[in-house]
Amino acid sequence: MSTKRDYYEVLGLQKNSSQDEIKSQYRKLALKFHPDRNKSPDAAEHFKEVSEAYAVLSDAEKRKLYDSYGHAGVDGRYSTEDIFQGSKVNFEDVFGSGFESIFENLFGRGGGGFRFGGFDFGFGGERGADMVYDTEITLEDVLKGKQEEIELPSDIQCEVCKGTGASPGTSARTCSVCNGHGQVRTSRSSGFSTFVTVQPCNTCRGQGKIIERPCSKCKGSGKQKGMRHFSFEIPPGIESGEYRIKGQGEPMSNGLSGDLIVRIKVMPHGKFKRDGADIFYDENISMIDATLGKKLTVPTLEGTEKIDVEAGSQPNTIIKLKGKGLPHQGSRGRGDQYVRFVVNIPKKIDKHQRKLLEELQDTMNSGE
Ligand SMILES: [Zn+2]
Ligand SMILES: [Zn+2]
């Protein structure tokens, strides 16, 4: 009945294997088949297979069902979603404290499903396409964070039938097979247990209603292409890169929505260079100011700051303005601003200035 491989065989283990053996074997295989690391076309399938085997065998109750009744015992009782969701804690166990991010990467959750890459984890229908949104932000945005308001292509209510899917003047009738539930429940007994299976109704294709005269504009879907408003927060301290927002891509009815991939580019700044949370600023000063010292006002991301050029400052001297950099991404505190003195040697001087400098030269030479 089932073409699924034996879970123990999938993990290369014996039926009496301990939890530790199961865990360590899964860790080994998961890393081997992770689609980010393994580019072979079968990797995703293998990864799913070992993950499912682990999800079942690491859970005492599910393992017992599997040992007694095989795949039918587990599949009759749990949906794929249940198998993975119930095992979240087990995955945490395997991957340790960095688990959340690994879990999100591997099993990115959205629309009630689990998936990674373009690969669906077993249930629901098709997955909508990912959408890409490009945005450019300034260093000032990085400092404060930014609320981004965008319009995304989306399915909206059909304007002709107002979303009913039925031609105007007609209406849909309730499906008599499922009584409008869209689902059909069947139960069967096996040993002491009764397994209930819920499946989409075939007659109405899970819609719960039957449209005899579909709307000509939307062909009965009740939807048309349009735009929807979406806003999201770009957190302070962010770097250029790609960020994935689960489930905000192309919608897919009876399936998983795609993801929205936000490509953020932090624009170069006219005054500051950035390195992580620190920013760097070059202040040009004259050789006279470097020699004699001077009070200066330098720009910061939020305003200005007064600093002293000490008498006798050397070229490329760096002053640190503590806490005037950018926020650390995902943690408290801010980086620093570094001000570097670039000492300018005049290229053109007039006769008078030349005379003064020559006098200075004489005094300095005679002082040697
Ligand atoms: Zn319509
Ligand atoms: Zn039905």
mmCIF file of C-alpha atoms and ligand atoms in Angstrom:
data_model
loop_
_atom_site.group_PDB
_atom_site.id
_atom_site.type_symbol
_atom_site.label_atom_id
_atom_site.label_comp_id
_atom_site.label_asym_id
_atom_site.label_seq_id
_atom_site.Cartn_x
_atom_site.Cartn_y
_atom_site.Cartn_z
ATOM 1 C CA MET A 1 0.000 0.000 0.000
ATOM 2 C CA SER A 2 2.748 2.408 0.845
ATOM 3 C CA THR A 3 5.841 2.982 -1.225
ATOM 4 C CA LYS A 4 7.497 4.815 1.639
ATOM 5 C CA ARG A 5 10.777 3.404 2.898
ATOM 6 C CA ASP A 6 11.097 2.106 6.404
ATOM 7 C CA TYR A 7 12.030 4.964 8.756
ATOM 8 C CA TYR A 8 14.775 2.941 10.436
ATOM 9 C CA GLU A 9 16.210 2.027 7.070
ATOM 10 C CA VAL A 10 16.092 5.686 5.977
ATOM 11 C CA LEU A 11 18.207 6.649 8.970
ATOM 12 C CA GLY A 12 20.416 3.551 8.666
ATOM 13 C CA LEU A 13 19.384 2.294 12.119
ATOM 14 C CA GLN A 14 18.049 -0.812 13.824
ATOM 15 C CA LYS A 15 14.591 -1.063 15.397
ATOM 16 C CA ASN A 16 16.053 -1.057 18.900
ATOM 17 C CA SER A 17 18.162 2.081 18.377
ATOM 18 C CA SER A 18 18.340 4.513 21.275
ATOM 19 C CA GLN A 19 17.171 8.131 21.109
ATOM 20 C CA ASP A 20 20.803 9.263 21.132
ATOM 21 C CA GLU A 21 21.602 7.112 18.133
ATOM 22 C CA ILE A 22 18.542 8.388 16.298
ATOM 23 C CA LYS A 23 19.483 11.949 17.028
ATOM 24 C CA SER A 24 23.116 11.697 16.024
ATOM 25 C CA GLN A 25 22.319 9.772 12.860
ATOM 26 C CA TYR A 26 19.721 12.364 11.871
ATOM 27 C CA ARG A 27 22.103 15.229 12.503
ATOM 28 C CA LYS A 28 24.671 13.580 10.244
ATOM 29 C CA LEU A 29 22.207 12.923 7.411
ATOM 30 C CA ALA A 30 20.411 16.265 7.685
ATOM 31 C CA LEU A 31 23.686 18.113 7.264
ATOM 32 C CA LYS A 32 24.637 15.837 4.367
ATOM 33 C CA PHE A 33 21.383 16.365 2.462
ATOM 34 C CA HIS A 34 20.619 19.940 3.393
ATOM 35 C CA PRO A 35 19.712 21.553 0.052
ATOM 36 C CA ASP A 36 21.859 24.575 0.839
ATOM 37 C CA ARG A 37 24.910 22.331 1.056
ATOM 38 C CA ASN A 38 24.053 19.507 -1.266
ATOM 39 C CA LYS A 39 23.335 20.569 -4.821
ATOM 40 C CA SER A 40 22.356 17.163 -6.160
ATOM 41 C CA PRO A 41 18.779 17.131 -7.480
ATOM 42 C CA ASP A 42 17.686 14.441 -5.038
ATOM 43 C CA ALA A 43 18.995 16.234 -1.964
ATOM 44 C CA ALA A 44 15.720 17.925 -1.071
ATOM 45 C CA GLU A 45 13.806 14.633 -1.301
ATOM 46 C CA HIS A 46 16.398 12.868 0.830
ATOM 47 C CA PHE A 47 16.361 15.691 3.307
ATOM 48 C CA LYS A 48 12.611 15.522 3.604
ATOM 49 C CA GLU A 49 12.734 11.760 3.978
ATOM 50 C CA VAL A 50 15.285 11.747 6.793
ATOM 51 C CA SER A 51 13.555 14.665 8.523
ATOM 52 C CA GLU A 52 10.222 12.899 8.475
ATOM 53 C CA ALA A 53 11.818 9.686 9.763
ATOM 54 C CA TYR A 54 13.433 11.633 12.558
ATOM 55 C CA ALA A 55 10.256 13.571 13.386
ATOM 56 C CA VAL A 56 8.432 10.286 13.928
ATOM 57 C CA LEU A 57 11.126 8.208 15.614
ATOM 58 C CA SER A 58 12.165 10.968 18.018
ATOM 59 C CA ASP A 59 8.617 11.215 19.364
ATOM 60 C CA ALA A 60 7.788 8.374 21.768
ATOM 61 C CA GLU A 61 4.109 8.221 20.893
ATOM 62 C CA LYS A 62 4.600 8.401 17.147
ATOM 63 C CA ARG A 63 7.422 5.864 17.292
ATOM 64 C CA LYS A 64 5.171 3.443 19.152
ATOM 65 C CA LEU A 65 2.462 3.831 16.521
ATOM 66 C CA TYR A 66 5.014 3.295 13.796
ATOM 67 C CA ASP A 67 6.526 0.239 15.481
ATOM 68 C CA SER A 68 3.055 -1.305 15.873
ATOM 69 C CA TYR A 69 1.342 -0.395 12.631
ATOM 70 C CA GLY A 70 4.062 0.883 10.276
ATOM 71 C CA HIS A 71 3.454 3.911 8.067
ATOM 72 C CA ALA A 72 -0.283 3.360 8.105
ATOM 73 C CA GLY A 73 -0.332 3.846 11.865
ATOM 74 C CA VAL A 74 1.356 7.231 11.671
ATOM 75 C CA ASP A 75 -0.219 8.514 8.453
ATOM 76 C CA GLY A 76 -3.690 7.525 9.609
ATOM 77 C CA ARG A 77 -3.320 9.578 12.747
ATOM 78 C CA TYR A 78 -1.198 12.541 11.786
ATOM 79 C CA SER A 79 -1.017 14.918 8.864
ATOM 80 C CA THR A 80 2.441 15.799 7.575
ATOM 81 C CA GLU A 81 1.973 19.118 9.271
ATOM 82 C CA ASP A 82 1.313 17.442 12.616
ATOM 83 C CA ILE A 83 4.355 15.260 12.236
ATOM 84 C CA PHE A 84 6.654 18.229 11.814
ATOM 85 C CA GLN A 85 4.936 20.707 14.051
ATOM 86 C CA GLY A 86 4.802 18.330 16.988
ATOM 87 C CA SER A 87 8.497 17.679 16.567
ATOM 88 C CA LYS A 88 9.735 21.210 16.752
ATOM 89 C CA VAL A 89 11.294 20.563 20.106
ATOM 90 C CA ASN A 90 13.133 17.536 18.739
ATOM 91 C CA PHE A 91 14.725 19.579 15.994
ATOM 92 C CA GLU A 92 15.818 22.095 18.567
ATOM 93 C CA ASP A 93 17.473 19.256 20.396
ATOM 94 C CA VAL A 94 19.450 18.270 17.322
ATOM 95 C CA PHE A 95 20.534 21.664 16.121
ATOM 96 C CA GLY A 96 21.077 23.321 19.473
ATOM 97 C CA SER A 97 20.637 26.960 20.323
ATOM 98 C CA GLY A 98 20.981 28.216 16.751
ATOM 99 C CA PHE A 99 17.903 26.199 16.065
ATOM 100 C CA GLU A 100 15.410 28.982 15.468
ATOM 101 C CA SER A 101 17.251 30.367 12.476
ATOM 102 C CA ILE A 102 18.089 26.937 11.105
ATOM 103 C CA PHE A 103 14.499 25.888 11.552
ATOM 104 C CA GLU A 104 13.239 28.977 9.795
ATOM 105 C CA ASN A 105 15.683 28.405 6.963
ATOM 106 C CA LEU A 106 14.922 24.743 6.578
ATOM 107 C CA PHE A 107 11.239 24.705 7.242
ATOM 108 C CA GLY A 108 10.278 28.317 6.599
ATOM 109 C CA ARG A 109 6.778 28.469 7.901
ATOM 110 C CA GLY A 110 4.016 30.221 6.073
ATOM 111 C CA GLY A 111 0.427 29.603 5.142
ATOM 112 C CA GLY A 112 0.293 26.690 7.538
ATOM 113 C CA GLY A 113 2.914 24.694 5.719
ATOM 114 C CA PHE A 114 6.522 23.855 5.981
ATOM 115 C CA ARG A 115 8.957 24.352 3.225
ATOM 116 C CA PHE A 116 12.406 25.381 2.272
ATOM 117 C CA GLY A 117 13.601 26.735 -1.016
ATOM 118 C CA GLY A 118 10.928 26.030 -3.575
ATOM 119 C CA PHE A 119 10.175 22.704 -1.986
ATOM 120 C CA ASP A 120 6.900 21.980 -0.292
ATOM 121 C CA PHE A 121 6.678 19.864 2.770
ATOM 122 C CA GLY A 122 4.012 17.468 1.824
ATOM 123 C CA PHE A 123 0.586 18.965 2.222
ATOM 124 C CA GLY A 124 -1.619 21.596 0.687
ATOM 125 C CA GLY A 125 -1.526 22.378 -2.982
ATOM 126 C CA GLU A 126 0.847 24.288 -5.127
ATOM 127 C CA ARG A 127 3.009 27.022 -3.769
ATOM 128 C CA GLY A 128 2.811 30.557 -5.099
ATOM 129 C CA ALA A 129 5.886 32.142 -6.637
ATOM 130 C CA ASP A 130 8.296 34.256 -4.641
ATOM 131 C CA MET A 131 8.172 37.938 -5.383
ATOM 132 C CA VAL A 132 11.122 40.262 -5.252
ATOM 133 C CA TYR A 133 10.996 43.834 -4.032
ATOM 134 C CA ASP A 134 14.031 46.107 -4.341
ATOM 135 C CA THR A 135 14.522 49.058 -2.074
ATOM 136 C CA GLU A 136 17.310 51.521 -1.440
ATOM 137 C CA ILE A 137 17.753 53.069 1.975
ATOM 138 C CA THR A 138 20.067 55.676 3.440
ATOM 139 C CA LEU A 139 22.418 55.415 6.409
ATOM 140 C CA GLU A 140 19.959 57.628 8.282
ATOM 141 C CA ASP A 141 17.320 54.933 7.655
ATOM 142 C CA VAL A 142 19.748 52.351 9.018
ATOM 143 C CA LEU A 143 20.083 54.487 12.135
ATOM 144 C CA LYS A 144 16.386 54.804 12.861
ATOM 145 C CA GLY A 145 14.831 51.891 10.981
ATOM 146 C CA LYS A 146 12.221 52.495 8.338
ATOM 147 C CA GLN A 147 8.607 51.684 7.736
ATOM 148 C CA GLU A 148 8.229 50.604 4.125
ATOM 149 C CA GLU A 149 4.826 50.953 2.465
ATOM 150 C CA ILE A 150 4.470 49.066 -0.771
ATOM 151 C CA GLU A 151 1.894 47.823 -3.239
ATOM 152 C CA LEU A 152 2.051 44.180 -4.218
ATOM 153 C CA PRO A 153 0.302 42.370 -7.031
ATOM 154 C CA SER A 154 -2.437 40.353 -5.449
ATOM 155 C CA ASP A 155 -5.717 38.563 -5.940
ATOM 156 C CA ILE A 156 -8.579 40.833 -4.976
ATOM 157 C CA GLN A 157 -12.325 40.346 -5.003
ATOM 158 C CA CYS A 158 -13.798 40.128 -8.488
ATOM 159 C CA GLU A 159 -15.622 43.375 -9.228
ATOM 160 C CA VAL A 160 -18.272 41.711 -11.388
ATOM 161 C CA CYS A 161 -19.509 38.963 -9.042
ATOM 162 C CA LYS A 162 -18.316 40.596 -5.800
ATOM 163 C CA GLY A 163 -16.328 37.490 -4.983
ATOM 164 C CA THR A 164 -19.113 34.930 -5.224
ATOM 165 C CA GLY A 165 -17.782 33.436 -8.474
ATOM 166 C CA ALA A 166 -21.335 33.151 -9.779
ATOM 167 C CA SER A 167 -22.605 35.048 -12.781
ATOM 168 C CA PRO A 168 -24.516 38.163 -11.612
ATOM 169 C CA GLY A 169 -28.135 37.325 -10.923
ATOM 170 C CA THR A 170 -27.339 33.680 -10.173
ATOM 171 C CA SER A 171 -25.945 32.136 -7.052
ATOM 172 C CA ALA A 172 -23.888 29.145 -6.068
ATOM 173 C CA ARG A 173 -25.613 26.198 -4.439
ATOM 174 C CA THR A 174 -24.296 24.355 -1.423
ATOM 175 C CA CYS A 175 -22.541 21.087 -2.243
ATOM 176 C CA SER A 176 -24.768 18.228 -1.170
ATOM 177 C CA VAL A 177 -21.923 15.755 -0.783
ATOM 178 C CA CYS A 178 -20.084 17.661 1.927
ATOM 179 C CA ASN A 179 -22.983 19.871 3.017
ATOM 180 C CA GLY A 180 -20.885 22.928 2.313
ATOM 181 C CA HIS A 181 -17.958 21.927 4.538
ATOM 182 C CA GLY A 182 -15.611 21.372 1.622
ATOM 183 C CA GLN A 183 -14.219 18.349 3.447
ATOM 184 C CA VAL A 184 -15.236 14.752 3.782
ATOM 185 C CA ARG A 185 -14.420 12.773 6.909
ATOM 186 C CA THR A 186 -13.953 9.046 6.810
ATOM 187 C CA SER A 187 -13.149 6.903 9.803
ATOM 188 C CA ARG A 188 -11.821 3.409 9.979
ATOM 189 C CA SER A 189 -10.875 1.159 12.842
ATOM 190 C CA SER A 190 -7.595 -0.611 13.306
ATOM 191 C CA GLY A 191 -6.958 -2.557 16.492
ATOM 192 C CA PHE A 192 -8.042 -0.402 19.401
ATOM 193 C CA SER A 193 -7.812 2.838 17.502
ATOM 194 C CA THR A 194 -10.108 4.687 15.181
ATOM 195 C CA PHE A 195 -8.389 6.749 12.538
ATOM 196 C CA VAL A 196 -10.190 9.718 11.142
ATOM 197 C CA THR A 197 -9.106 11.013 7.767
ATOM 198 C CA VAL A 198 -10.265 14.371 6.532
ATOM 199 C CA GLN A 199 -9.992 14.959 2.817
ATOM 200 C CA PRO A 200 -11.120 17.730 0.493
ATOM 201 C CA CYS A 201 -14.503 17.030 -1.102
ATOM 202 C CA ASN A 202 -14.064 15.852 -4.690
ATOM 203 C CA THR A 203 -17.465 17.009 -5.862
ATOM 204 C CA CYS A 204 -16.949 20.693 -5.065
ATOM 205 C CA ARG A 205 -13.128 20.553 -5.027
ATOM 206 C CA GLY A 206 -13.095 21.657 -1.430
ATOM 207 C CA GLN A 207 -15.105 24.818 -2.103
ATOM 208 C CA GLY A 208 -18.258 23.689 -0.283
ATOM 209 C CA LYS A 209 -20.410 25.082 -3.070
ATOM 210 C CA ILE A 210 -21.069 24.467 -6.717
ATOM 211 C CA ILE A 211 -21.328 27.290 -9.202
ATOM 212 C CA GLU A 212 -23.540 26.399 -12.139
ATOM 213 C CA ARG A 213 -23.063 29.604 -14.081
ATOM 214 C CA PRO A 214 -19.603 30.925 -13.338
ATOM 215 C CA CYS A 215 -18.885 34.625 -13.563
ATOM 216 C CA SER A 216 -17.429 35.346 -16.986
ATOM 217 C CA LYS A 217 -14.819 37.751 -15.702
ATOM 218 C CA CYS A 218 -13.214 35.555 -13.025
ATOM 219 C CA LYS A 219 -14.279 32.144 -14.400
ATOM 220 C CA GLY A 220 -15.844 31.355 -11.051
ATOM 221 C CA SER A 221 -12.807 31.982 -8.874
ATOM 222 C CA GLY A 222 -14.321 35.123 -7.353
ATOM 223 C CA LYS A 223 -10.952 36.800 -7.697
ATOM 224 C CA GLN A 224 -9.204 39.104 -10.071
ATOM 225 C CA LYS A 225 -5.706 40.498 -10.299
ATOM 226 C CA GLY A 226 -5.170 43.676 -8.408
ATOM 227 C CA MET A 227 -2.829 45.344 -5.959
ATOM 228 C CA ARG A 228 -2.764 45.219 -2.215
ATOM 229 C CA HIS A 229 -1.097 47.424 0.311
ATOM 230 C CA PHE A 230 1.613 45.896 2.456
ATOM 231 C CA SER A 231 3.831 47.520 5.021
ATOM 232 C CA PHE A 232 6.794 46.169 6.883
ATOM 233 C CA GLU A 233 9.474 47.417 9.209
ATOM 234 C CA ILE A 234 13.120 47.584 8.198
ATOM 235 C CA PRO A 235 14.835 47.260 11.563
ATOM 236 C CA PRO A 236 17.642 49.616 12.625
ATOM 237 C CA GLY A 237 21.186 48.439 11.948
ATOM 238 C CA ILE A 238 20.343 46.433 8.845
ATOM 239 C CA GLU A 239 22.959 45.619 6.192
ATOM 240 C CA SER A 240 22.492 45.374 2.445
ATOM 241 C CA GLY A 241 21.187 41.943 1.527
ATOM 242 C CA GLU A 242 18.174 39.772 0.817
ATOM 243 C CA TYR A 243 15.509 39.302 3.449
ATOM 244 C CA ARG A 244 12.647 36.871 3.183
ATOM 245 C CA ILE A 245 9.144 37.643 4.430
ATOM 246 C CA LYS A 246 7.215 34.411 4.624
ATOM 247 C CA GLY A 247 3.906 34.049 2.872
ATOM 248 C CA GLN A 248 3.774 37.530 1.351
ATOM 249 C CA GLY A 249 4.564 36.492 -2.206
ATOM 250 C CA GLU A 250 2.183 35.316 -4.876
ATOM 251 C CA PRO A 251 -0.951 33.930 -3.256
ATOM 252 C CA MET A 252 -2.101 30.456 -4.181
ATOM 253 C CA SER A 253 -5.622 29.396 -3.387
ATOM 254 C CA ASN A 254 -5.734 26.071 -1.551
ATOM 255 C CA GLY A 255 -1.983 26.173 -1.247
ATOM 256 C CA LEU A 256 0.933 28.079 0.135
ATOM 257 C CA SER A 257 1.612 31.657 -0.732
ATOM 258 C CA GLY A 258 5.078 32.406 -2.030
ATOM 259 C CA ASP A 259 7.504 34.540 -0.066
ATOM 260 C CA LEU A 260 8.339 38.172 -0.517
ATOM 261 C CA ILE A 261 12.058 38.637 -0.946
ATOM 262 C CA VAL A 262 13.095 42.145 -0.006
ATOM 263 C CA ARG A 263 16.431 43.156 -1.482
ATOM 264 C CA ILE A 264 17.764 46.024 0.570
ATOM 265 C CA LYS A 265 20.576 48.182 -0.691
ATOM 266 C CA VAL A 266 22.081 50.659 1.724
ATOM 267 C CA MET A 267 23.130 53.595 -0.434
ATOM 268 C CA PRO A 268 26.624 55.072 -0.135
ATOM 269 C CA HIS A 269 26.601 58.214 1.994
ATOM 270 C CA GLY A 270 28.111 61.502 0.898
ATOM 271 C CA LYS A 271 30.059 61.942 4.129
ATOM 272 C CA PHE A 272 30.267 58.661 5.988
ATOM 273 C CA LYS A 273 31.626 55.244 5.236
ATOM 274 C CA ARG A 274 30.225 52.274 7.100
ATOM 275 C CA ASP A 275 31.750 49.167 8.561
ATOM 276 C CA GLY A 276 29.124 47.197 10.441
ATOM 277 C CA ALA A 277 27.888 49.442 13.215
ATOM 278 C CA ASP A 278 30.833 51.863 12.986
ATOM 279 C CA ILE A 279 31.003 54.838 10.685
ATOM 280 C CA PHE A 280 34.060 56.671 9.423
ATOM 281 C CA TYR A 281 34.372 60.312 8.558
ATOM 282 C CA ASP A 282 37.301 62.260 7.118
ATOM 283 C CA GLU A 283 37.733 65.851 8.251
ATOM 284 C CA ASN A 284 40.078 68.018 6.218
ATOM 285 C CA ILE A 285 42.200 70.344 8.305
ATOM 286 C CA SER A 286 45.016 72.669 7.290
ATOM 287 C CA MET A 287 48.599 72.057 8.344
ATOM 288 C CA ILE A 288 48.377 75.268 10.334
ATOM 289 C CA ASP A 289 45.343 74.002 12.287
ATOM 290 C CA ALA A 290 47.105 70.671 12.825
ATOM 291 C CA THR A 291 50.092 72.529 14.187
ATOM 292 C CA LEU A 292 48.330 75.128 16.310
ATOM 293 C CA GLY A 293 45.189 73.197 17.261
ATOM 294 C CA LYS A 294 41.590 74.218 16.661
ATOM 295 C CA LYS A 295 38.030 73.699 17.820
ATOM 296 C CA LEU A 296 35.966 71.966 15.166
ATOM 297 C CA THR A 297 32.362 71.049 14.538
ATOM 298 C CA VAL A 298 31.961 67.752 12.648
ATOM 299 C CA PRO A 299 28.789 66.213 11.253
ATOM 300 C CA THR A 300 27.270 63.105 12.791
ATOM 301 C CA LEU A 301 24.320 61.056 11.548
ATOM 302 C CA GLU A 302 21.972 63.032 13.780
ATOM 303 C CA GLY A 303 23.518 66.489 13.843
ATOM 304 C CA THR A 304 26.920 67.812 14.788
ATOM 305 C CA GLU A 305 29.527 67.266 17.450
ATOM 306 C CA LYS A 306 32.262 69.574 18.716
ATOM 307 C CA ILE A 307 35.782 68.204 18.841
ATOM 308 C CA ASP A 308 39.246 69.571 19.587
ATOM 309 C CA VAL A 309 42.119 69.286 17.171
ATOM 310 C CA GLU A 310 44.995 69.271 19.597
ATOM 311 C CA ALA A 311 48.074 71.347 18.803
ATOM 312 C CA GLY A 312 50.592 69.135 17.025
ATOM 313 C CA SER A 313 48.038 66.666 15.672
ATOM 314 C CA GLN A 314 49.620 64.317 13.133
ATOM 315 C CA PRO A 315 48.050 63.433 9.749
ATOM 316 C CA ASN A 316 45.543 60.567 9.987
ATOM 317 C CA THR A 317 44.995 61.032 13.707
ATOM 318 C CA ILE A 318 41.706 59.346 14.578
ATOM 319 C CA ILE A 319 39.238 60.575 17.171
ATOM 320 C CA LYS A 320 36.493 58.264 18.392
ATOM 321 C CA LEU A 321 32.996 59.603 19.065
ATOM 322 C CA LYS A 322 31.625 56.908 21.253
ATOM 323 C CA GLY A 323 28.101 55.681 20.508
ATOM 324 C CA LYS A 324 27.680 57.923 17.463
ATOM 325 C CA GLY A 325 27.668 55.022 15.019
ATOM 326 C CA LEU A 326 24.793 52.804 13.917
ATOM 327 C CA PRO A 327 22.705 50.452 16.054
ATOM 328 C CA HIS A 328 23.983 46.914 16.346
ATOM 329 C CA GLN A 329 21.692 44.670 14.362
ATOM 330 C CA GLY A 330 19.528 42.627 16.648
ATOM 331 C CA SER A 331 21.151 43.759 19.892
ATOM 332 C CA ARG A 332 21.420 46.778 22.107
ATOM 333 C CA GLY A 333 23.816 49.661 21.831
ATOM 334 C CA ARG A 334 25.404 51.497 18.984
ATOM 335 C CA GLY A 335 28.746 51.528 17.226
ATOM 336 C CA ASP A 336 31.095 54.500 17.151
ATOM 337 C CA GLN A 337 31.953 57.271 14.764
ATOM 338 C CA TYR A 338 35.617 57.663 13.879
ATOM 339 C CA VAL A 339 36.855 61.041 12.733
ATOM 340 C CA ARG A 340 40.145 61.052 10.841
ATOM 341 C CA PHE A 341 42.140 64.222 10.311
ATOM 342 C CA VAL A 342 43.292 64.601 6.737
ATOM 343 C CA VAL A 343 45.939 67.317 6.779
ATOM 344 C CA ASN A 344 45.908 69.461 3.677
ATOM 345 C CA ILE A 345 49.128 70.892 2.368
ATOM 346 C CA PRO A 346 48.336 74.057 0.407
ATOM 347 C CA LYS A 347 49.069 73.738 -3.302
ATOM 348 C CA LYS A 348 48.870 77.443 -4.063
ATOM 349 C CA ILE A 349 49.956 80.255 -1.787
ATOM 350 C CA ASP A 350 50.334 83.929 -2.444
ATOM 351 C CA LYS A 351 53.523 85.962 -2.071
ATOM 352 C CA HIS A 352 52.730 87.129 1.419
ATOM 353 C CA GLN A 353 51.957 83.651 2.687
ATOM 354 C CA ARG A 354 55.125 82.403 1.064
ATOM 355 C CA LYS A 355 57.170 85.018 2.887
ATOM 356 C CA LEU A 356 55.621 84.079 6.241
ATOM 357 C CA LEU A 357 56.275 80.394 5.671
ATOM 358 C CA GLU A 358 59.865 81.095 4.653
ATOM 359 C CA GLU A 359 60.354 83.005 7.881
ATOM 360 C CA LEU A 360 58.866 80.072 9.741
ATOM 361 C CA GLN A 361 61.190 77.761 7.829
ATOM 362 C CA ASP A 362 64.206 79.843 8.857
ATOM 363 C CA THR A 363 63.240 79.819 12.533
ATOM 364 C CA MET A 364 62.615 76.074 12.471
ATOM 365 C CA ASN A 365 65.879 75.305 10.671
ATOM 366 C CA SER A 366 67.895 77.497 13.029
ATOM 367 C CA GLY A 367 66.277 75.745 15.955
ATOM 368 C CA GLU A 368 67.607 72.346 14.859
HETATM 369 ZN ZN ZN B 1 -16.324 37.135 -10.856
HETATM 370 ZN ZN ZN B 2 -18.497 19.230 -1.482
#
